[in-house]
Amino acid sequence: MRLAFKLNGKNTVLDITGGERLIDLLRQRLGLLGTKEGCGKGECGACTVLMDGAPVCSCILLSSQVAGREITTIEGLARGEELHPVQAAFVEAGAVQCGFCTPGILLSAVALLKEKPEPTRDEIKRALSGNLCRCTGYKKIFEAVETAAKNMRKTRKAGVGR
Amino acid sequence: MTVVGKRVNRSEAVDRVTGAGLFADDLNYTGMLHAAVVRSPVARGEIQQIDATSALKMKGVEGVFTSKDIPGRNSIPIILDDQPFLAEKYVNYVGEPIAVVVASDRRTARAAALKVRVKIKKLTPVLSLFEARNHPTVHLFGKDNVFKHLKIRRGDTERAFASCDVIVENEYRTPYQEHAYIEPLAMIAIPYPDGIIEIKGSMQCPFYVRNAVTRVLGLPESNVWVIQAATGGAFGGKEDVPSLLACQVALPAWKLKKPIKLVYDRTEDMMSTSKRHPGWVHYKSGATKDGVLRAVEVEYVIDGGAYSTLSPAVLFRGTVHSAGPYRCENVKVDSYVVATNKVPTGAFRGFGSPQILFAAECQMDILAEKLGLDPVEFRRRNLLRVGDTTVTGQKLLNSVGLEETLDKVLESSGWSPRSKGAGRKNGAEDEGTLNKDGVGFGFSTIFYGVGLGAAGKYLARTGANVILHADGSVLFSVGTTELGQGMTTVLSQIVADELGVPFESVRMTAPDTSRVPDSGPTVASRSTTMSGNALRNACKKIRDVLVEEAAEMLGCPAHKIRMDEGVVVAEGLVAGNLAAVQKGPVVGGGGPVVRGDVGAGSTPPGASAGARKVSLPLRDVIKSCVSKQKPLFADGWQVSPPTSFDGETGQGDAYMVYAWATNLVKVKVDRETGEVSVLKVWSAHDVGKAINPSSAEGQIEGGVMQGIGFALMEDMSVDADGRILNLNLSTYLIPTAEDATEIEPIIVEHPYPEGPHGAKGFAEQPLMGIAPAVANAVYDAVGVRIRELPLTPERVWRALKEKKSQDHGQNVRQVAGRRSRTPGSKRD
């Protein structure tokens, strides 16, 4: 069947089969390897992508379910060589250890900041509660999100941010 | 300016935040096929037949491989030689690999694996840690099912106990802990027409993997090239198990002459791969009323599962750490690791010590209370200091920062003996003294022997290679691996400072067994010291060449040459304008001409005519070396200082140096539900020297959360048939962001003279002392002493209920004026 959706801002049309998972469409067929598979059961959040701005697990979605929707993967955050403020904040804060959970966490954080540009620590925790991290203990991740929020507010005030 | 000691951004952070495709499952090769593993459904049995007919008939299936197809030896080398690669006659745990199926895609391979019919005659398994030892009929290993027995015999515990004023004797139990690294195990084998086979994947120990593949395929070491891919977390769970995966892909790759990829399904990974050994401890310790720990007697038994794998080494570490970080003249320890028909247990952060330290540190609190001392004072009277001797008779010559970690935690937290939960003597609480808010504090002080120690001394060597390119960029290779802990960055910092080049110009290759000789495993927190020193060893040789050349170019003796930040300076001559010379970049050549720059016969402005040049850009020295064909590359080799451990007495220099830590945990216990919330953790670690403080903090923060998981929520249930019941991340619970507690990581530095810049290793330690601190805090909060992990709400709630009825009974009796034995008084 035919699938038409928006992928990282680009209108995309593809042929898909009924049983194909979104994560496999992204990784195997489109070569977008940034979305990682941690459990295949929607329990760890490593495969998080944004569907119409909301975090979803791509391992438990079928490709067909994104028809007409807007999907953002980790590849859609940076602008060329320029990192998204959340990505940059994670680098600076030391919030990345093995990095396998990182793409999913970044997308959940981006979704949060869109909805709540000045989140409390508890709101950050709640928003990231579906993304498991085994390495960091989460502390520097929270700090990175708070820093990103601050930086994004600054650039928005200056009229240049996202 | 140096970069060692600075909070430099991680070398691979940008790759990770952009999701760069560097993990094993991101790699793909032309003609690649996919493997899946056929596993035993029963805990123990005799294989009678393997029928692959249905599987082979499936479209896309390319082959099914069993032990019959093994060209070399059917054996995975770890320590002892008891683990087969593929089960041949017997299966000994649920999930044991029997065959490998290969197909055109992963889904087909996994479906085909389910179609392979294995006829197994079921045998009665041994599942209990307690029944396994000297089991009358089931012999899994030797005559007694004991993989290893270790001892400590120090002083005279019987006489010492007789002189003690207080003695505490208890049993403790700890569960399985599953690593739950977010990246499941994955491996690829790529065979080449010239007989080379490349193995790429998620792993800690490329050389262990090479050992296994060479043995199973019967190939020379030079033909097997193992390269670590980016690895998404490990914690010990990717120490020995990757050897199995490597053979599971190498065998079909060898036979079919095609690349083969294998990725474990999460459930499969949780069911069949190594975990922390469940433990049981019988701990008796005694002290005199002056607050001195006089005697410790321990029986420590851990469950090794069906094959020994790393168990002897795990037992060693647990044994050495069994008395805690204290002086004690009389110690008797008997430790055992036993065989059972369950998944082979192995390495997990702490490696046999978290279980025993749980017991040891709870005992310290119980003893303290009986002595009428607060838990800090009692520890202070017994903790090890420089010049002291450990319970294995090792004199600590240097780098013992334990007391400072305790002082720093006290300073940071403001804890005092009055901070504890209100009123609790050795008896009941009535409504008046009840600690209504359920808040409590708990301590633990622990230590960690850095490196492989006496048990691993034959593996305690590592190699490195460094190349300084003509353009000034540096490429180095080591045998240890980046797992997320920050090794790449730390080693790059060390190299940058050694060669006086910018951090940004230093790169590490992927660990590759064809680049350096066998460097041992990435375990035991050994990479900073071992690879760090091997690299310094190599860099010095390169520096010597540069210095000699620079001395000639500047016309001064070699000992006056200093290298720093891309500039070579001759000290003690006319003062040079260092800043001016630094303006040009080192890498890429052709920077701007600057004052004082090299040029034959030029003189720095301001210097008197005839004064000699005082500095050169490093790139010019490199250029000169290259033009004269001088070698700007070198190998380095590091061997651990000697260690020892007597088999009869357990005495010896067990580890080359120790890291030390104090943890303080603040909890809140909900009396209605039994839920324990960890409100804050102060965790101070003596690391010798923090090469990268941000990474060191990251290890503390991550390890503390894993410790909280171990203390409160992680456990695996095994049914009567030997099957683990909770096999996914919604039934095996690890801490989520909402469970994240406030953590105050504190770094203390008591330099280790043999370590690079004084650094030791320490990153397992943050997990190790959390569980006893939590248990101590729960006791402080609500007066219940729980000696089995995890402290689930159910366990805490039951203990509270039982205490309530005991207290009520006691109060009733007191009110009635009758004197009677308080039920449960023997407990604690």
Short mmCIF file of N, CA, C and O in Angstrom, two decimals, chain B residues 448-504:
data_model
loop_
_atom_site.label_atom_id
_atom_site.label_comp_id
_atom_site.label_asym_id
_atom_site.label_seq_id
_atom_site.Cartn_x
_atom_site.Cartn_y
_atom_site.Cartn_z
N TYR B 448 36.99 -0.44 47.35
CA TYR B 448 36.98 -1.20 46.10
C TYR B 448 38.40 -1.41 45.60
O TYR B 448 39.11 -0.44 45.31
N GLY B 449 38.81 -2.65 45.52
CA GLY B 449 40.15 -2.96 45.01
C GLY B 449 40.20 -2.71 43.52
O GLY B 449 39.43 -3.30 42.77
N VAL B 450 41.09 -1.80 43.10
CA VAL B 450 41.13 -1.40 41.69
C VAL B 450 41.90 -2.43 40.87
O VAL B 450 42.99 -2.87 41.26
N GLY B 451 41.35 -2.76 39.72
CA GLY B 451 42.04 -3.68 38.81
C GLY B 451 41.68 -5.12 39.10
O GLY B 451 40.84 -5.43 39.94
N LEU B 452 42.34 -6.01 38.39
CA LEU B 452 41.98 -7.42 38.44
C LEU B 452 42.43 -8.10 39.72
O LEU B 452 41.93 -9.17 40.07
N GLY B 453 43.38 -7.52 40.42
CA GLY B 453 43.81 -8.12 41.67
C GLY B 453 44.51 -9.44 41.48
O GLY B 453 44.78 -9.87 40.36
N ALA B 454 44.75 -10.10 42.60
CA ALA B 454 45.52 -11.34 42.56
C ALA B 454 44.81 -12.41 41.73
O ALA B 454 45.46 -13.24 41.09
N ALA B 455 43.49 -12.40 41.73
CA ALA B 455 42.76 -13.42 40.97
C ALA B 455 42.96 -13.29 39.47
O ALA B 455 42.84 -14.26 38.74
N GLY B 456 43.28 -12.08 39.02
CA GLY B 456 43.39 -11.88 37.57
C GLY B 456 44.79 -11.47 37.14
O GLY B 456 44.96 -10.87 36.08
N LYS B 457 45.77 -11.81 37.95
CA LYS B 457 47.08 -11.21 37.71
C LYS B 457 47.69 -11.60 36.37
O LYS B 457 48.48 -10.85 35.81
N TYR B 458 47.31 -12.73 35.83
CA TYR B 458 47.89 -13.12 34.54
C TYR B 458 47.29 -12.36 33.37
O TYR B 458 47.79 -12.42 32.26
N LEU B 459 46.18 -11.67 33.65
CA LEU B 459 45.57 -10.86 32.59
C LEU B 459 45.94 -9.39 32.72
O LEU B 459 45.51 -8.56 31.94
N ALA B 460 46.74 -9.08 33.77
CA ALA B 460 46.91 -7.67 34.16
C ALA B 460 48.01 -6.98 33.37
O ALA B 460 48.97 -6.48 33.92
N ARG B 461 47.80 -6.91 32.06
CA ARG B 461 48.76 -6.19 31.21
C ARG B 461 47.96 -5.56 30.08
O ARG B 461 46.93 -6.06 29.67
N THR B 462 48.49 -4.46 29.55
CA THR B 462 47.77 -3.82 28.46
C THR B 462 48.72 -3.07 27.55
O THR B 462 49.75 -2.56 27.99
N GLY B 463 48.33 -2.99 26.27
CA GLY B 463 49.18 -2.33 25.29
C GLY B 463 48.52 -1.10 24.70
O GLY B 463 47.31 -0.91 24.81
N ALA B 464 49.34 -0.25 24.10
CA ALA B 464 48.82 0.95 23.45
C ALA B 464 49.73 1.31 22.30
O ALA B 464 50.89 0.89 22.25
N ASN B 465 49.16 2.06 21.39
CA ASN B 465 49.95 2.55 20.26
C ASN B 465 49.56 3.99 19.98
O ASN B 465 48.37 4.32 20.03
N VAL B 466 50.56 4.83 19.73
CA VAL B 466 50.27 6.24 19.46
C VAL B 466 50.99 6.66 18.19
O VAL B 466 52.18 6.36 18.02
N ILE B 467 50.26 7.35 17.30
CA ILE B 467 50.89 7.88 16.08
C ILE B 467 50.66 9.38 16.04
O ILE B 467 49.52 9.85 16.12
N LEU B 468 51.76 10.12 15.94
CA LEU B 468 51.67 11.57 15.75
C LEU B 468 51.90 11.81 14.27
O LEU B 468 52.98 11.57 13.74
N HIS B 469 50.85 12.27 13.60
CA HIS B 469 50.93 12.43 12.15
C HIS B 469 51.70 13.69 11.77
O HIS B 469 51.89 14.60 12.59
N ALA B 470 52.09 13.73 10.51
CA ALA B 470 52.87 14.88 10.03
C ALA B 470 52.11 16.19 10.19
O ALA B 470 52.72 17.24 10.38
N ASP B 471 50.77 16.13 10.15
CA ASP B 471 50.01 17.38 10.31
C ASP B 471 49.71 17.69 11.77
O ASP B 471 48.95 18.60 12.07
N GLY B 472 50.29 16.91 12.67
CA GLY B 472 50.11 17.19 14.09
C GLY B 472 48.90 16.52 14.72
O GLY B 472 48.70 16.64 15.92
N SER B 473 48.08 15.84 13.93
CA SER B 473 46.95 15.13 14.55
C SER B 473 47.46 13.82 15.12
O SER B 473 48.46 13.27 14.67
N VAL B 474 46.77 13.36 16.12
CA VAL B 474 47.23 12.17 16.85
C VAL B 474 46.17 11.09 16.80
O VAL B 474 44.98 11.36 17.00
N LEU B 475 46.58 9.87 16.55
CA LEU B 475 45.69 8.72 16.57
C LEU B 475 46.26 7.70 17.56
O LEU B 475 47.44 7.35 17.46
N PHE B 476 45.45 7.27 18.50
CA PHE B 476 45.96 6.26 19.43
C PHE B 476 45.04 5.05 19.48
O PHE B 476 43.84 5.15 19.19
N SER B 477 45.62 3.92 19.84
CA SER B 477 44.86 2.67 19.99
C SER B 477 45.16 2.08 21.35
O SER B 477 46.30 2.11 21.80
N VAL B 478 44.12 1.56 21.97
CA VAL B 478 44.29 0.80 23.21
C VAL B 478 43.47 -0.46 23.09
O VAL B 478 42.69 -0.62 22.16
N GLY B 479 43.61 -1.34 24.07
CA GLY B 479 42.85 -2.60 24.05
C GLY B 479 41.61 -2.56 24.90
O GLY B 479 40.83 -3.51 24.92
N THR B 480 41.42 -1.46 25.64
CA THR B 480 40.22 -1.36 26.48
C THR B 480 39.16 -0.56 25.73
O THR B 480 39.46 0.12 24.75
N THR B 481 37.92 -0.65 26.20
CA THR B 481 36.80 -0.19 25.40
C THR B 481 35.98 0.91 26.06
O THR B 481 35.85 0.97 27.28
N GLU B 482 35.42 1.77 25.23
CA GLU B 482 34.49 2.80 25.68
C GLU B 482 33.12 2.16 25.81
O GLU B 482 32.64 1.52 24.86
N LEU B 483 32.50 2.31 26.99
CA LEU B 483 31.19 1.71 27.21
C LEU B 483 30.17 2.78 27.58
O LEU B 483 29.04 2.45 27.93
N GLY B 484 30.60 4.03 27.55
CA GLY B 484 29.76 5.11 28.03
C GLY B 484 30.35 5.71 29.29
O GLY B 484 29.93 6.78 29.72
N GLN B 485 31.36 5.05 29.84
CA GLN B 485 31.93 5.54 31.10
C GLN B 485 32.83 6.75 30.88
O GLN B 485 33.14 7.47 31.81
N GLY B 486 33.27 6.98 29.64
CA GLY B 486 34.08 8.16 29.36
C GLY B 486 35.55 7.88 29.13
O GLY B 486 36.37 8.79 29.17
N MET B 487 35.87 6.61 28.86
CA MET B 487 37.27 6.24 28.70
C MET B 487 37.98 6.96 27.57
O MET B 487 39.11 7.41 27.71
N THR B 488 37.27 7.06 26.43
CA THR B 488 37.89 7.69 25.26
C THR B 488 38.37 9.10 25.59
O THR B 488 39.49 9.49 25.26
N THR B 489 37.50 9.85 26.26
CA THR B 489 37.81 11.23 26.58
C THR B 489 38.97 11.32 27.57
O THR B 489 39.90 12.11 27.38
N VAL B 490 38.90 10.53 28.62
CA VAL B 490 39.94 10.54 29.64
C VAL B 490 41.30 10.20 29.03
O VAL B 490 42.30 10.87 29.29
N LEU B 491 41.36 9.17 28.20
CA LEU B 491 42.62 8.78 27.58
C LEU B 491 43.10 9.86 26.60
O LEU B 491 44.30 10.14 26.51
N SER B 492 42.17 10.47 25.88
CA SER B 492 42.54 11.55 24.95
C SER B 492 43.12 12.73 25.72
O SER B 492 44.06 13.38 25.26
N GLN B 493 42.55 13.01 26.89
CA GLN B 493 43.09 14.09 27.72
C GLN B 493 44.52 13.78 28.14
O GLN B 493 45.40 14.64 28.10
N ILE B 494 44.74 12.54 28.54
CA ILE B 494 46.08 12.14 28.97
C ILE B 494 47.08 12.28 27.81
O ILE B 494 48.16 12.86 27.95
N VAL B 495 46.70 11.79 26.64
CA VAL B 495 47.58 11.87 25.47
C VAL B 495 47.85 13.32 25.08
O VAL B 495 48.98 13.71 24.78
N ALA B 496 46.80 14.13 25.08
CA ALA B 496 46.96 15.54 24.70
C ALA B 496 47.99 16.23 25.58
O ALA B 496 48.87 16.95 25.09
N ASP B 497 47.92 15.98 26.86
CA ASP B 497 48.88 16.60 27.78
C ASP B 497 50.28 16.03 27.61
O ASP B 497 51.26 16.75 27.69
N GLU B 498 50.36 14.73 27.37
CA GLU B 498 51.68 14.12 27.19
C GLU B 498 52.42 14.71 26.01
O GLU B 498 53.63 14.92 26.04
N LEU B 499 51.69 14.93 24.92
CA LEU B 499 52.34 15.42 23.70
C LEU B 499 52.26 16.93 23.54
O LEU B 499 52.82 17.48 22.59
N GLY B 500 51.56 17.57 24.46
CA GLY B 500 51.45 19.02 24.36
C GLY B 500 50.66 19.47 23.14
O GLY B 500 50.99 20.48 22.52
N VAL B 501 49.64 18.71 22.79
CA VAL B 501 48.80 19.07 21.64
C VAL B 501 47.39 19.38 22.12
O VAL B 501 47.00 18.98 23.21
N PRO B 502 46.61 20.10 21.29
CA PRO B 502 45.22 20.38 21.71
C PRO B 502 44.42 19.09 21.81
O PRO B 502 44.61 18.15 21.03
N PHE B 503 43.51 19.05 22.77
CA PHE B 503 42.64 17.89 22.98
C PHE B 503 41.91 17.53 21.68
O PHE B 503 41.76 16.35 21.35
N GLU B 504 41.47 18.55 20.94
CA GLU B 504 40.68 18.32 19.73
C GLU B 504 41.46 17.59 18.64
O GLU B 504 40.87 17.06 17.71
#
